[in-house]
Short mmCIF file of C-alpha atoms in Angstrom, two decimals:
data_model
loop_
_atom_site.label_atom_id
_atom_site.label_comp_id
_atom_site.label_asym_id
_atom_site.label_seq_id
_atom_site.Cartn_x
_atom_site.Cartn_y
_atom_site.Cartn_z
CA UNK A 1 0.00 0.00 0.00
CA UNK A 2 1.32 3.62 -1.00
CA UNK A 3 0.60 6.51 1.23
CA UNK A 4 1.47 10.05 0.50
CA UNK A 5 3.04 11.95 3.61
CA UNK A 6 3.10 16.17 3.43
CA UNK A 7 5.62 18.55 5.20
CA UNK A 8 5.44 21.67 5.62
CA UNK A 9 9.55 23.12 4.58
CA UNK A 10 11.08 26.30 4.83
CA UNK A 11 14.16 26.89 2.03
CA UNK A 12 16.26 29.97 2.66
CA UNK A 13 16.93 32.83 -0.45
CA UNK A 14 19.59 30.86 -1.99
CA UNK A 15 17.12 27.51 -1.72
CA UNK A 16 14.14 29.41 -3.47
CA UNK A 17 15.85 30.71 -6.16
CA UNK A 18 17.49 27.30 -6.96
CA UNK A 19 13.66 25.69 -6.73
CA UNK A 20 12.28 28.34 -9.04
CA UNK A 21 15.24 27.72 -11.66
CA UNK A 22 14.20 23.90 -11.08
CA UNK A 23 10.24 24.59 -11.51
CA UNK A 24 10.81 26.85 -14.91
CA UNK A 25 13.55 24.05 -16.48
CA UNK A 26 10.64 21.18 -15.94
CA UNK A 27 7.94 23.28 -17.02
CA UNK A 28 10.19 23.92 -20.37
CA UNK A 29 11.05 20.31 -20.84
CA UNK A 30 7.23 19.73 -20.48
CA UNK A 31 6.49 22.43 -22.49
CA UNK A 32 8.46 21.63 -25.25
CA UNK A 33 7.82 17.83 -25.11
CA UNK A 34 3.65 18.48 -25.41
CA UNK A 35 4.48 21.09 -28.73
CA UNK A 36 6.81 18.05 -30.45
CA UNK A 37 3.95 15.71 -29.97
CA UNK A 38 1.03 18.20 -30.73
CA UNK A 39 2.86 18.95 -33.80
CA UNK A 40 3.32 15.53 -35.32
CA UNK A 41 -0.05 14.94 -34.55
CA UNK A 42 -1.33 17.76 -36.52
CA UNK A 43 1.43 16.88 -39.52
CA UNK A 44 -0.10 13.00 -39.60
CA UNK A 45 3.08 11.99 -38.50
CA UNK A 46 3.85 8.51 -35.66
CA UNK A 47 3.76 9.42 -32.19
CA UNK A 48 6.96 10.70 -30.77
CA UNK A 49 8.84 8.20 -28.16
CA UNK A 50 9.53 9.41 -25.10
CA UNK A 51 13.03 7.76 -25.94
CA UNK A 52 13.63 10.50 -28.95
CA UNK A 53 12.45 12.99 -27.23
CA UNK A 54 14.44 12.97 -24.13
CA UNK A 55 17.18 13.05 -26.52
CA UNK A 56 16.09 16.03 -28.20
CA UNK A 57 15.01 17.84 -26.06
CA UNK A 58 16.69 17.24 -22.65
CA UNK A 59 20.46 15.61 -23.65
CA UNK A 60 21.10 17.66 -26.86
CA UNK A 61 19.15 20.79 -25.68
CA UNK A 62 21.93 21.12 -22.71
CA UNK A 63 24.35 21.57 -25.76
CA UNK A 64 22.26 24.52 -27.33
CA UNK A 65 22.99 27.63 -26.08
CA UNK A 66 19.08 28.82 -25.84
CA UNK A 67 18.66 25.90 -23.69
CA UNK A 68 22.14 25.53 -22.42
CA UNK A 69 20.93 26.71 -18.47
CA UNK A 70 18.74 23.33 -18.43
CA UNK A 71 22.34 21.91 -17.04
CA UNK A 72 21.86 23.89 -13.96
CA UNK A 73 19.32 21.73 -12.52
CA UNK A 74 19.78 18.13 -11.64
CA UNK A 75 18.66 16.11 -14.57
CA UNK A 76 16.20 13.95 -12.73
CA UNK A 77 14.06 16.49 -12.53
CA UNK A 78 13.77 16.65 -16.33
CA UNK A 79 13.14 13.44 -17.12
CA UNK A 80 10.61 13.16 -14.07
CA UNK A 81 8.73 15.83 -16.02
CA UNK A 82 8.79 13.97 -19.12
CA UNK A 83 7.72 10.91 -17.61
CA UNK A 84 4.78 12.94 -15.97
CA UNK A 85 3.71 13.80 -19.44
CA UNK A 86 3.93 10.17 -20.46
CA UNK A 87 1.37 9.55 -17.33
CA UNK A 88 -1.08 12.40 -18.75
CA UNK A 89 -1.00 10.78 -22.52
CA UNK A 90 -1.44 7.62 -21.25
CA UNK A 91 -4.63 8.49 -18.73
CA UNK A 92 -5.98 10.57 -21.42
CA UNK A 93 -5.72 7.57 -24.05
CA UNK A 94 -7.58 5.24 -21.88
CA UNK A 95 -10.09 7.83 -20.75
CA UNK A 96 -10.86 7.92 -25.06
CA UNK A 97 -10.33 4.00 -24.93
CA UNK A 98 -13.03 3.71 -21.77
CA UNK A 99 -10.21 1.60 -19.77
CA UNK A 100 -10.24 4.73 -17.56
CA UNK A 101 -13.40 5.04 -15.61
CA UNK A 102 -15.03 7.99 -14.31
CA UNK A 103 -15.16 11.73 -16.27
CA UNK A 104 -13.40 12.16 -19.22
CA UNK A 105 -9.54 13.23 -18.88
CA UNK A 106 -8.60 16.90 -20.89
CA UNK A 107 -5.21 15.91 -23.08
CA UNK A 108 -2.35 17.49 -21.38
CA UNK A 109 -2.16 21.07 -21.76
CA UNK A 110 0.72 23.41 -21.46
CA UNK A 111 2.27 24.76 -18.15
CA UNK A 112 2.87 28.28 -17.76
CA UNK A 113 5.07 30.24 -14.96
CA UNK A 114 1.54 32.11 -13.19
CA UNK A 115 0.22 28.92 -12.83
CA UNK A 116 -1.05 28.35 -8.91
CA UNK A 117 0.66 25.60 -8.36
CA UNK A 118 5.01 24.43 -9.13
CA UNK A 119 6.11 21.38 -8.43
CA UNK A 120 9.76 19.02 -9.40
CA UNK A 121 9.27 15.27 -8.87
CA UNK A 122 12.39 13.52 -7.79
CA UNK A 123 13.46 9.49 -7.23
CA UNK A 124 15.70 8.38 -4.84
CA UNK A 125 18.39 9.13 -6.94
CA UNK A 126 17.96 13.17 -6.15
CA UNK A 127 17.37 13.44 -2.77
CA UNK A 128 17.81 11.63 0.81
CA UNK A 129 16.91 12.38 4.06
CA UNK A 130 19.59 13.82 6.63
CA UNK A 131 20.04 14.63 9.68
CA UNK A 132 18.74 17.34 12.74
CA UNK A 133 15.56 17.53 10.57
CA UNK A 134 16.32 18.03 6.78
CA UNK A 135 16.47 16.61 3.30
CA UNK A 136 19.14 16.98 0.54
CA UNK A 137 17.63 17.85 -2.46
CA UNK A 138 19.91 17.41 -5.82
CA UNK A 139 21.75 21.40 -6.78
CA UNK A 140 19.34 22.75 -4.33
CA UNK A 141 21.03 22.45 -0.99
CA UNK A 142 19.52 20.83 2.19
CA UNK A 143 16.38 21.71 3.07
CA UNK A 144 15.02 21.87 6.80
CA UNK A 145 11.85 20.28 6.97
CA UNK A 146 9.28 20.50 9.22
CA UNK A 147 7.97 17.20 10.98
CA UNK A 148 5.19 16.92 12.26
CA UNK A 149 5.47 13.16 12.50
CA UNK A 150 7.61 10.44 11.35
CA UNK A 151 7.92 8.70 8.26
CA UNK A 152 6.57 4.69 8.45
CA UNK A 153 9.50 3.70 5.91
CA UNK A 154 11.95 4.91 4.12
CA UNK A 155 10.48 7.59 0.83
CA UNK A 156 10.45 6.16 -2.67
CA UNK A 157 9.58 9.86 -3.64
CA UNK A 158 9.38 13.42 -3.61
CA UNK A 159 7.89 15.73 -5.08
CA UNK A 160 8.38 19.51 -3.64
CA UNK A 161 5.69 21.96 -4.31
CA UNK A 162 5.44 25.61 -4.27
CA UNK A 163 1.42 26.83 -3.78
CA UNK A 164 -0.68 30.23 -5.01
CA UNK A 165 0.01 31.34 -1.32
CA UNK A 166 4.17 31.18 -1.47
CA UNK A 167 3.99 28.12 1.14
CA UNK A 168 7.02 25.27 0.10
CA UNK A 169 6.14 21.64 0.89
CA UNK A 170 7.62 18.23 0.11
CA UNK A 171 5.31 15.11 -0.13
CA UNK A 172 6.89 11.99 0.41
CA UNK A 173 5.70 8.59 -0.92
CA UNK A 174 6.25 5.56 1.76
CA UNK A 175 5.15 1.46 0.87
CA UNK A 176 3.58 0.76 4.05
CA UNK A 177 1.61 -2.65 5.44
CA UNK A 178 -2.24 -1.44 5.99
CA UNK A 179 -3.00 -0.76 9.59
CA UNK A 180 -5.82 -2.93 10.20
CA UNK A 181 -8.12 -1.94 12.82
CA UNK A 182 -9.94 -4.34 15.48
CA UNK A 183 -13.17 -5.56 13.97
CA UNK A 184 -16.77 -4.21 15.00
CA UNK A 185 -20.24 -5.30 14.50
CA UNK A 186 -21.87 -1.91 13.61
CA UNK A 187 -22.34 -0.62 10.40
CA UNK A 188 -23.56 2.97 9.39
CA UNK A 189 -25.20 4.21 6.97
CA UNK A 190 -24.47 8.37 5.79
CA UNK A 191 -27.02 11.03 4.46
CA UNK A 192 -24.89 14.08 3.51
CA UNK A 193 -26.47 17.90 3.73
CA UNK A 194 -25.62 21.38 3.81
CA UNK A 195 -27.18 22.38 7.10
CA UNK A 196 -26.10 19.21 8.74
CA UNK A 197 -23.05 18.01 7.10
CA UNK A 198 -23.74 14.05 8.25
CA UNK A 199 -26.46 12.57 9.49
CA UNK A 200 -25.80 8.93 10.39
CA UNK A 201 -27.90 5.64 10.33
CA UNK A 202 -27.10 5.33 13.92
CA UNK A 203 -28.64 8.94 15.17
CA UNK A 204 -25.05 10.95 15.30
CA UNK A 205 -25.45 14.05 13.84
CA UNK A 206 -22.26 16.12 12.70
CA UNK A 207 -22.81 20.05 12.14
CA UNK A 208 -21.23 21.87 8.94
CA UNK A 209 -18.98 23.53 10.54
CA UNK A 210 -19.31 26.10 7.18
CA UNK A 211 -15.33 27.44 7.09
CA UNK A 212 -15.73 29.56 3.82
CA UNK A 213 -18.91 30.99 5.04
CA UNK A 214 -17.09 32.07 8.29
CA UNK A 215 -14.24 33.68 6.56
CA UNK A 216 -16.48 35.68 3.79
CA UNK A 217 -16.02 39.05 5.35
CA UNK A 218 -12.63 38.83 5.53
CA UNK A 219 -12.39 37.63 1.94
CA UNK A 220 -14.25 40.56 0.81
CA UNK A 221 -11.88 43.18 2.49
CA UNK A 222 -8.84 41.42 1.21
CA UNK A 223 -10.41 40.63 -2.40
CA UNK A 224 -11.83 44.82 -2.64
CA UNK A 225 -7.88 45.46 -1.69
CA UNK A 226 -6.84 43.17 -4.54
CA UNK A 227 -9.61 45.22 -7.00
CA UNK A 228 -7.95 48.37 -6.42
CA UNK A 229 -4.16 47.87 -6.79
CA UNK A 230 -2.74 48.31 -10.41
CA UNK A 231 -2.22 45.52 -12.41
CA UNK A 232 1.04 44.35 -12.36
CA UNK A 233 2.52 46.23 -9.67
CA UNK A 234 4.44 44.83 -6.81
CA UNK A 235 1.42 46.07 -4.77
CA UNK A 236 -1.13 43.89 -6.54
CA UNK A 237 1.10 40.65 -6.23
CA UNK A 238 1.49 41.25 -2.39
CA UNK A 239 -2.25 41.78 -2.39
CA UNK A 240 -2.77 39.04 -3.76
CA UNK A 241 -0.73 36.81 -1.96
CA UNK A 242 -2.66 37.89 0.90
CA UNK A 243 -5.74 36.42 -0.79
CA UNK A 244 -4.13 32.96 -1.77
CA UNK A 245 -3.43 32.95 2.10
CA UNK A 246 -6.60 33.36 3.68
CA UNK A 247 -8.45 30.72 0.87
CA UNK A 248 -5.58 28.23 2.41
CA UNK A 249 -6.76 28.74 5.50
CA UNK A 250 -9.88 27.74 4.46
CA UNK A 251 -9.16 24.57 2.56
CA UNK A 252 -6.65 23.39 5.35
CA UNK A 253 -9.08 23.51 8.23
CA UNK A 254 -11.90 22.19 5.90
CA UNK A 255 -9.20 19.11 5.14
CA UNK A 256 -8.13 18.67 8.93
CA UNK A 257 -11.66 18.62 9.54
CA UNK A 258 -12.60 16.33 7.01
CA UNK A 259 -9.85 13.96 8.40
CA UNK A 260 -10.83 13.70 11.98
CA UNK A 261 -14.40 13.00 11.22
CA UNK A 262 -13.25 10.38 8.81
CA UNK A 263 -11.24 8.65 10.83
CA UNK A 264 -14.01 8.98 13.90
CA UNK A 265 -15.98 7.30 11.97
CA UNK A 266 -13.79 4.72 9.98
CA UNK A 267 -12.77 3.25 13.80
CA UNK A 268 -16.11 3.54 15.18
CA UNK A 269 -17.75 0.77 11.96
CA UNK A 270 -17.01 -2.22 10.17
CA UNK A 271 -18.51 -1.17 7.02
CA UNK A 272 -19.85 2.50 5.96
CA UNK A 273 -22.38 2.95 2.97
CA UNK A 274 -22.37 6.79 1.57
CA UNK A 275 -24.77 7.96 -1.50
CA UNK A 276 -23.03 8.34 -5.01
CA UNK A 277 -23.77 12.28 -5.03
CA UNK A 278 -23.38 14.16 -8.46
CA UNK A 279 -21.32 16.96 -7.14
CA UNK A 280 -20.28 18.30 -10.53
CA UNK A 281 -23.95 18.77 -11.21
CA UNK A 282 -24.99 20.45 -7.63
CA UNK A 283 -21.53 22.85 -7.65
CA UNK A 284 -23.67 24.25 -11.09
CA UNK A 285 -26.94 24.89 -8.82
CA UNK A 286 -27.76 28.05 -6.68
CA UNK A 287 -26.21 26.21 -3.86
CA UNK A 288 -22.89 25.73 -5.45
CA UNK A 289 -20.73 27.66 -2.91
CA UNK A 290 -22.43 26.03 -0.46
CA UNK A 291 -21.73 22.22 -2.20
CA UNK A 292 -18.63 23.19 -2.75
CA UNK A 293 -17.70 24.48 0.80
CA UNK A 294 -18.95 21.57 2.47
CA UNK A 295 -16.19 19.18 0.58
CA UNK A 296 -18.13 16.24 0.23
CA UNK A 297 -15.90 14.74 -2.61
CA UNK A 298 -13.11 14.96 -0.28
CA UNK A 299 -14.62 13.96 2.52
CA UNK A 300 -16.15 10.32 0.45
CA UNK A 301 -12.48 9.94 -0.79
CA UNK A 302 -11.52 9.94 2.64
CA UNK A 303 -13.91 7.81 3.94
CA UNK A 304 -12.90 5.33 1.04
CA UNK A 305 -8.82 4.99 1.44
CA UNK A 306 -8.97 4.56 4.84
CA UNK A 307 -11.34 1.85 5.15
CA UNK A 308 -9.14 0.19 2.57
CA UNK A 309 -6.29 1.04 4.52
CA UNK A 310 -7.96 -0.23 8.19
CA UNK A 311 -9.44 -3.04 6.86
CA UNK A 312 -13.07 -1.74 6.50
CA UNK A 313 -15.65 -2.46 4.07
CA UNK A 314 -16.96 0.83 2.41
CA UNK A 315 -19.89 0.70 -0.42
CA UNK A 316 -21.67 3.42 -2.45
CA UNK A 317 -25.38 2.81 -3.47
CA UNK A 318 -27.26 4.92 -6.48
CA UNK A 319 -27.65 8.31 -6.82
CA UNK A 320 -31.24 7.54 -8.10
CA UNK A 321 -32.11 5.40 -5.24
CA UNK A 322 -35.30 7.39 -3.27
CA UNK A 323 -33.41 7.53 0.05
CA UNK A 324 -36.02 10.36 1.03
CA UNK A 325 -38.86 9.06 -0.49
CA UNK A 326 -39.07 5.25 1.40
CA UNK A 327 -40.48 4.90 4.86
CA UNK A 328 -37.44 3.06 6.89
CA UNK A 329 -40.19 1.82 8.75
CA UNK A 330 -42.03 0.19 6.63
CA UNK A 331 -40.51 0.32 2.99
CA UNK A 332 -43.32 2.00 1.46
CA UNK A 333 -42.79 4.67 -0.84
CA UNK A 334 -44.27 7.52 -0.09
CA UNK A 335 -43.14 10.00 -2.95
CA UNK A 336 -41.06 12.89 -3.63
CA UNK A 337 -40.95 15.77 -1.15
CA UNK A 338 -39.52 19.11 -1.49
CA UNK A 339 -36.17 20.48 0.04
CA UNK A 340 -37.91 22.43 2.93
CA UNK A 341 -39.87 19.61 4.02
CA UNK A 342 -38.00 18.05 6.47
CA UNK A 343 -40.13 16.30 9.09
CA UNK A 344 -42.81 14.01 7.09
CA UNK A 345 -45.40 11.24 8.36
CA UNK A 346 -45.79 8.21 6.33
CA UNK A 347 -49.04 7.47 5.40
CA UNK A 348 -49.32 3.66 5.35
CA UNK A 349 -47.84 3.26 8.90
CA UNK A 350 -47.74 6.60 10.40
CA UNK A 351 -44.38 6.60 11.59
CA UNK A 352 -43.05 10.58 11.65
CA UNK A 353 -39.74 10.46 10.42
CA UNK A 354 -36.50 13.31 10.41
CA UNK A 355 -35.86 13.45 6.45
CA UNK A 356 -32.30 13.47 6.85
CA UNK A 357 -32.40 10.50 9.66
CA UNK A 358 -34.57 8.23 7.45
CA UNK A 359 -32.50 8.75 4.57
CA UNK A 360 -29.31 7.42 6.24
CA UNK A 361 -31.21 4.04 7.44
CA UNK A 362 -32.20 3.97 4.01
CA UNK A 363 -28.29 4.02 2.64
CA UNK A 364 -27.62 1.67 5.39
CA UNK A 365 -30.32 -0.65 4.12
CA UNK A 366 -29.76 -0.08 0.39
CA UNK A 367 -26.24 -0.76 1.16
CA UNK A 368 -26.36 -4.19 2.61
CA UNK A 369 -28.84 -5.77 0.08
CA UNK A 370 -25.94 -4.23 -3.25
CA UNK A 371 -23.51 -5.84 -1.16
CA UNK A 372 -25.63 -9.24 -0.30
CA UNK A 373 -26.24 -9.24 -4.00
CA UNK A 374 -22.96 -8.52 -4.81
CA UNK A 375 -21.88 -11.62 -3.01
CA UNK A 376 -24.96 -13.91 -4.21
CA UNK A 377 -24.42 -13.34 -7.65
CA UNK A 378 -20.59 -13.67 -7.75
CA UNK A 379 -21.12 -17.51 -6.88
CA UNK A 380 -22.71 -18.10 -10.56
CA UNK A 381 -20.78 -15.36 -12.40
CA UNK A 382 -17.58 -15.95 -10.48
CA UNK A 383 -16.46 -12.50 -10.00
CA UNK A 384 -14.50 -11.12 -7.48
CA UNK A 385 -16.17 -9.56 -4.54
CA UNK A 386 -14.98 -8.41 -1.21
CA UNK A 387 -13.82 -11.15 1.27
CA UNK A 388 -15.80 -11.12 4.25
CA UNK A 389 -15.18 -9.29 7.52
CA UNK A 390 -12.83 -12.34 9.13
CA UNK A 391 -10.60 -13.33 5.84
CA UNK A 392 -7.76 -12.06 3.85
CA UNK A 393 -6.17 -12.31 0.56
CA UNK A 394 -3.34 -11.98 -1.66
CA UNK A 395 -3.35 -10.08 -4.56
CA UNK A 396 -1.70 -12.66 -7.66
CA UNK A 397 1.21 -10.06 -7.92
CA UNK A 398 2.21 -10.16 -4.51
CA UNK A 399 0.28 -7.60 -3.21
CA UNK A 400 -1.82 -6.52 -0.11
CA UNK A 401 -5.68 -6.95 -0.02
CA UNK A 402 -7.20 -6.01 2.73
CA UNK A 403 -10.06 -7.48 4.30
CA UNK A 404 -13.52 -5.97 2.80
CA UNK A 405 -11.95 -4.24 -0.09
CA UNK A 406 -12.42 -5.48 -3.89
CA UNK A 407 -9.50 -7.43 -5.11
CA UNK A 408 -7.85 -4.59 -6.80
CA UNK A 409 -4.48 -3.40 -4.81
CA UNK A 410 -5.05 0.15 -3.34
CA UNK A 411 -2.78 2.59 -4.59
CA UNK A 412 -2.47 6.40 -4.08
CA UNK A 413 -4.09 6.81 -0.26
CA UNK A 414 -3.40 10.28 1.43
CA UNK A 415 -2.72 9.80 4.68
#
């Protein structure tokens, strides 16, 4: 299992300028790799090897004198970026091909230097961790690093990033065993909202705590300040620097957040059921700021990697299925009822039920039977499905499978 680990580090003058010099030479390589390829595409011509054109474009460039400073950066960074493009052909490929599910991936696009985000990827070849708190990074220097917790294993990468608010972090990549939890007998259902962010099958409600909401006013002031300085002045950049800021304030207390209630709630059940929600289509509503501050992609993701990590069993049920429409009482249907509705009586048994609370015991419910069917109907079609709550496999290449999780190895998880 792969988890991603993020520090928080702190380069000095000398440090920065050497990353920047880093960030522009792979965003050139990158650059300049995408126009060779774009180009024989729109001549007709084969696709270009990555083999040619690390030739071209990273061994012979050096040699040019236009592209002669790509020298003065190690040259793992350069081929890190080319391989990075090779990752963004090949997911867009399959995306066309349908062997990559979920929405369709853009073809790679070009970089440019006012772009939010910079970031180098290194192998173990470039970098290695040292001593009183830092990490040697290849013709940058050593960096100190700060930890806010120790590293499971040794790093088979790093990639160091620069964000829109002028923060520097490196994010290491560990293989790690999964961490599997004791086993429980409860299982929950979730109903997520925008006045209460969770409602669970079980009666625990958990309030939105709202975090862009709270910090509107001061967004305002700071984005009016932004509005009036001229473009392109040293005054406008620090302005908006301040801006960048304050919206990652936002999104890292909205992600801490997110994490603590995950991981309440991963330890607390055996198996979790969550609705597949069409976010896309909601952050396009009147409530979009709303959708889109409470984070519930995130938040699902979460609630997804670390039951594979932990050893849980986590299942999605339909978007279409009437969650607020079906008496958990009684399993009649009782029809569609508007958003302000939110008590109801059902009129076959009478029960009165909270909309939110019934819809979670209807996940919960709707949940088991896709997984009892799941399990039912693999015995004839003889498909994989996940091992129950007591077993454990191996994956045929040798790798983990934890217990409750499809057969597919996990890759990717954020711790």
């Amino acid at each position: 299992m792969q988890l991603r680990y993020n520090f928080r580090v702190y380069p000095d003058a000398s440090q920065r300028s050497a990353l920047a010099k880093a960030f522009g030479c792979a965003r050139v390589v990158w650059n300049d790799c995408l126009r060779d390829r774009r180009e024989a595409h729109a001549a007709g011509l084969p696709y270009v090897k990555s083999a040619e054109l690390s030739r071209m474009r990273i061994t012979q460039a050096k040699r040019t004198e236009e592209r002669a400073w790509l020298a003065d950066v190690s040259a793992v960074v350069l081929q890190q970026s080319l391989r990075d493009l090779d990752t963004a052909y090949k997911n867009f490929f399959d995306s066309l091909s349908g062997k990559r599910k979920g929405p369709r991936v853009s073809p790679p696009r070009y970089k440019s230097k006012k772009d939010t985000r910079q970031s180098i990827r290194l192998n173990t070849n470039a970098f290695s961790l040292r001593g009183k708190g830092t990490v040697y990074v290849a013709k940058v220097g050593t960096i100190k690093v700060n930890w806010s917790r120790q590293l499971p294993a040794a790093p088979t990468s790093l990639t160091v990033i620069l964000d829109s608010s002028g923060r520097y972090f490196m994010s290491f990549v560990v293989d790690t065993e999964p961490d599997l939890l004791p086993e429980r007998e409860s299982e929950v259902g979730i109903d997520l909202g925008l006045t209460t962010f969770a409602v669970l099958s079980d009666g625990t409600k958990i309030a939105s705590p709202k975090f862009l909401r709270r910090s509107e006013r001061k967004l305002k002031r700071l984005q009016k300040d932004l509005s009036r300085k001229v473009k392109g002045s040293r005054n406008r950049a620090k302005a908006r620097i301040k801006v960048a800021r304050q919206h990652a304030k936002v999104a890292d207390r909205r992600r801490d957040w997110h994490h603590k209630a995950s991981t309440q709630i991963i330890r607390d059940n055996q198996a979790v059921y969550v609705e597949d929600l069409a976010v896309a289509g909601l952050g396009r509503t009147r409530v979009a700021k709303s959708v889109h501050d409470a984070g519930w992609s995130a938040f699902v993701n979460m609630l997804e990697y670390k039951a594979a990590r932990h050893g849980r069993y986590f299942g999605k049920i339909g978007r279409f299925e009437p969650t607020s429409q079906v008496c958990s009482a009684c399993g009649v249907k009782d029809g569609p009822k508007p958003l302000h509705v939110r008590e109801w009586t059902c009129r076959a048994c009478g029960a009165v039920h909270d909309r939110d609370d019934n819809a979670s015991k209807n996940t919960l419910a709707a949940g088991r039977a896709d997984r009892l069917n799941a399990s039912q109907s693999a015995g004839k079609t003889r498909t994989r499905v996940p091992a129950p709550r007591e077993e454990a496999g191996s994956h045929p290449d040798g790798l983990m499978v934890v217990a409750g999780v499809p057969g597919t190895p996990f890759r990717g998880a954020r711790q």
